[in-house]
Short mmCIF file of C-alpha atoms in Angstrom, two decimals:
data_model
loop_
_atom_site.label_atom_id
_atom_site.label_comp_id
_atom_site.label_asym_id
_atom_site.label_seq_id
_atom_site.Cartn_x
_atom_site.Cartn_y
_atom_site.Cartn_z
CA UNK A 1 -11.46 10.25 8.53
CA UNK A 2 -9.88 8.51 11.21
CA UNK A 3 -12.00 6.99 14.31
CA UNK A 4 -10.76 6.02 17.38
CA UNK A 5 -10.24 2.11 17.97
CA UNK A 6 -12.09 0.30 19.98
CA UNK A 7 -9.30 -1.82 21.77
CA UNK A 8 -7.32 -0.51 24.93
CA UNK A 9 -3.75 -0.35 22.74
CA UNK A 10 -1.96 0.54 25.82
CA UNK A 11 -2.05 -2.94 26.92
CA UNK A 12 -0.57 -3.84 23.38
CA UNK A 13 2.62 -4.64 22.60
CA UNK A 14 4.15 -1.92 20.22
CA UNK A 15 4.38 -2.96 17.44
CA UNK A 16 0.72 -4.74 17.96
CA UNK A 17 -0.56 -1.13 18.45
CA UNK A 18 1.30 0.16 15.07
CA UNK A 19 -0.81 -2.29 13.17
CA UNK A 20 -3.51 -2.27 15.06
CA UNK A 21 -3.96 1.95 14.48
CA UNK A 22 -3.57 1.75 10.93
CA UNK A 23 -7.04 -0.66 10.92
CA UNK A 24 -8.83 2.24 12.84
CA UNK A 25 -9.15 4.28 9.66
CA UNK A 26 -12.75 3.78 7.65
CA UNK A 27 -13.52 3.61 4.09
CA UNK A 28 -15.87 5.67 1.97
CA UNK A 29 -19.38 4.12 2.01
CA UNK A 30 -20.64 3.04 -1.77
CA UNK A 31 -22.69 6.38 -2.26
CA UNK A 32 -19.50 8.57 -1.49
CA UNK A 33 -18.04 6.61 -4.62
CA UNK A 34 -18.01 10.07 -6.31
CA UNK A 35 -14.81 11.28 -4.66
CA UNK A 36 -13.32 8.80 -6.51
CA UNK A 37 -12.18 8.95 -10.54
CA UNK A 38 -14.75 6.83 -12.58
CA UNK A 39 -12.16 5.33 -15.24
CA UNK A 40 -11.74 2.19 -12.61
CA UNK A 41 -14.97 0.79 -11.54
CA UNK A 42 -15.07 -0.48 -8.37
CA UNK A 43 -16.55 -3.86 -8.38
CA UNK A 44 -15.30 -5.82 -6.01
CA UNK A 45 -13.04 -4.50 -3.26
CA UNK A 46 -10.19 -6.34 -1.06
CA UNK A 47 -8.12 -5.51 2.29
CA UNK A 48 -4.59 -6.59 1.63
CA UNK A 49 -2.22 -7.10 4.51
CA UNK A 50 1.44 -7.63 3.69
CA UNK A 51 4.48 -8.35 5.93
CA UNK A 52 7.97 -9.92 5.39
CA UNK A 53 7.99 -12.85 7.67
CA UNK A 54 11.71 -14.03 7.31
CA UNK A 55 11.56 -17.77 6.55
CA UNK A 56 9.13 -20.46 5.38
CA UNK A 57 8.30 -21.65 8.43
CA UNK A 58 7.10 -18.46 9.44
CA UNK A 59 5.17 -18.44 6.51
CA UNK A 60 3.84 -21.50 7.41
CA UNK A 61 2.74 -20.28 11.04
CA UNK A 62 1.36 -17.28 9.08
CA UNK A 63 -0.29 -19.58 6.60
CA UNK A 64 -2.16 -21.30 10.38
CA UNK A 65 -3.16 -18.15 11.27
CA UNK A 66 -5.08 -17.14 8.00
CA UNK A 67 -6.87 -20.75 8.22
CA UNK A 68 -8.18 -20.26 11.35
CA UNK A 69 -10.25 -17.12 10.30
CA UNK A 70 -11.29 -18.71 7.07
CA UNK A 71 -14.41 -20.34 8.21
CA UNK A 72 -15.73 -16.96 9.95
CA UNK A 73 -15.10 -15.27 6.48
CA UNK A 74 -17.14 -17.15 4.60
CA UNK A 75 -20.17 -16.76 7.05
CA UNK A 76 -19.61 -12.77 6.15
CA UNK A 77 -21.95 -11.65 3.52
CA UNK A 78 -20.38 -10.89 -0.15
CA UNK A 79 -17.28 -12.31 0.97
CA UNK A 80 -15.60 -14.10 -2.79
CA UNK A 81 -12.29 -15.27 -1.64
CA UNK A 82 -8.62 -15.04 0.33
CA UNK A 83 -5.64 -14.66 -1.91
CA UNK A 84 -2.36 -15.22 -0.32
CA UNK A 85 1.47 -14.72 -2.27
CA UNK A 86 4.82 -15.16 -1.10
CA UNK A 87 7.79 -14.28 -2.65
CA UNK A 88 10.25 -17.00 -1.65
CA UNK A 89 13.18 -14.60 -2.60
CA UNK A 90 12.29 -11.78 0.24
CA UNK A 91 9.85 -13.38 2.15
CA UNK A 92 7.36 -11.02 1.51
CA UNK A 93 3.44 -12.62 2.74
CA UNK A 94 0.72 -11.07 1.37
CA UNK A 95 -3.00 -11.93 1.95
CA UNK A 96 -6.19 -10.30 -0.13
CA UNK A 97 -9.62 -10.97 1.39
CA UNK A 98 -12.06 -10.04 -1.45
CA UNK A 99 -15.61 -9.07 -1.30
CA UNK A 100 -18.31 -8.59 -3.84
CA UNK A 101 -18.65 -5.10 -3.76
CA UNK A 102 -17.87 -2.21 -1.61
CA UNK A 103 -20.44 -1.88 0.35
CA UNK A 104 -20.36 -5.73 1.81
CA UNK A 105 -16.72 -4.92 1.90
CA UNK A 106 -17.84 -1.59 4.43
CA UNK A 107 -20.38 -3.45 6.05
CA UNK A 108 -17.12 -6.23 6.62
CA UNK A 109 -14.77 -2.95 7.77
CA UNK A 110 -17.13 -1.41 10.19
CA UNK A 111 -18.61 -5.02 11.41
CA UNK A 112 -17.96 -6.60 15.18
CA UNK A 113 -16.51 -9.81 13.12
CA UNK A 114 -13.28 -8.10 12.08
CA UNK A 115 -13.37 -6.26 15.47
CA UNK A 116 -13.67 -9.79 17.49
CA UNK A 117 -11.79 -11.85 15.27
CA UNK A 118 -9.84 -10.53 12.72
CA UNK A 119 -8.22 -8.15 15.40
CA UNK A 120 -6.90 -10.79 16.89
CA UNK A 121 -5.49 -12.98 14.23
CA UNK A 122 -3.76 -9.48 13.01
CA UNK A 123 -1.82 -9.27 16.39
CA UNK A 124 -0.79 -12.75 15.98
CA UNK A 125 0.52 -12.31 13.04
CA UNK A 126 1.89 -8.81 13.19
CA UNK A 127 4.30 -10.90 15.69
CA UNK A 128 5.51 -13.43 13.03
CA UNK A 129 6.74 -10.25 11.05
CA UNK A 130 10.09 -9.40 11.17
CA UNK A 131 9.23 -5.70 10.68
CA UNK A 132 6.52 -5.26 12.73
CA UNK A 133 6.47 -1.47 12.03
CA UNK A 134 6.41 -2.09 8.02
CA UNK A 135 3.03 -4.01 7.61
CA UNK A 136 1.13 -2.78 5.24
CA UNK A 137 -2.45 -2.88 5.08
CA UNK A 138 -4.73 -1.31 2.26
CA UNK A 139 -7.69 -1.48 0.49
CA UNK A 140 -7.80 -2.28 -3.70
CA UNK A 141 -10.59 -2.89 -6.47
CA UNK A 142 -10.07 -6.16 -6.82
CA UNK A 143 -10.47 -7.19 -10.71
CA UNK A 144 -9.41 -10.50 -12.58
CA UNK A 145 -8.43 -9.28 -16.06
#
């Protein structure tokens, strides 16, 4: 189910607003774990955000942008860890912030420090992208095999 966001988006830039609508959706809380199959636990859960950014120093200005959230992260309860990749070859940038289970990974989605900060950081990177439209964001049990 979709809820409304809680940023004025028509004061944002387009392709701001494109990403910015697609983090309005919510997850399932823990205990509605049941409309899910029960072959893949979920353990711990992470929102991945991926964008092609067109050049390394891009990447590196994208790379500026995920440190300067890092330290409000780890204040967040359950949070484990931020993964990032970049393929060199495409310049695809992908980040995974992973959390202990899903319901600090929720209590992280529905929380005013994603709303306050991580909001924020996401519009300035959506602007390093150089498909603004294409970012991707998602949610994945996150597993170490």
């Amino acid at each position: 189910r979709a809820r409304a966001p809680t940023q004025d988006l028509r004061s944002t830039p387009r392709h701001t607003m494109f990403a910015l609508r697609r983090t309005a959706t919510s997850i399932p809380k823990v205990g509605a774990r049941a409309l899910f199959s029960t072959e893949i636990p979920v353990g711990a859960v992470a929102r991945v955000i991926r964008a092609h950014v067109g050049d390394e120093a891009t990447a590196i200005k994208a790379d500026a942008i995920v440190a300067s959230v890092q330290d409000g992260l780890k204040a967040q309860p359950g949070y484990v860890k931020t993964v990032r990749t970049v393929c060199k070859g495409e310049w695809a940038y992908e980040i995974a912030v992973v959390f202990e289970s899903g319901g600090t990974f929720g209590d992280y989605m529905e929380g005013d420090f994603r709303e306050s900060v991580m909001a924020p950081a996401l519009g300035e990177f959506v602007k390093l992208a150089t498909e603004p439209d294409a970012l991707y964001q998602g949610n994945r049990v996150y597993d170490e095999l």
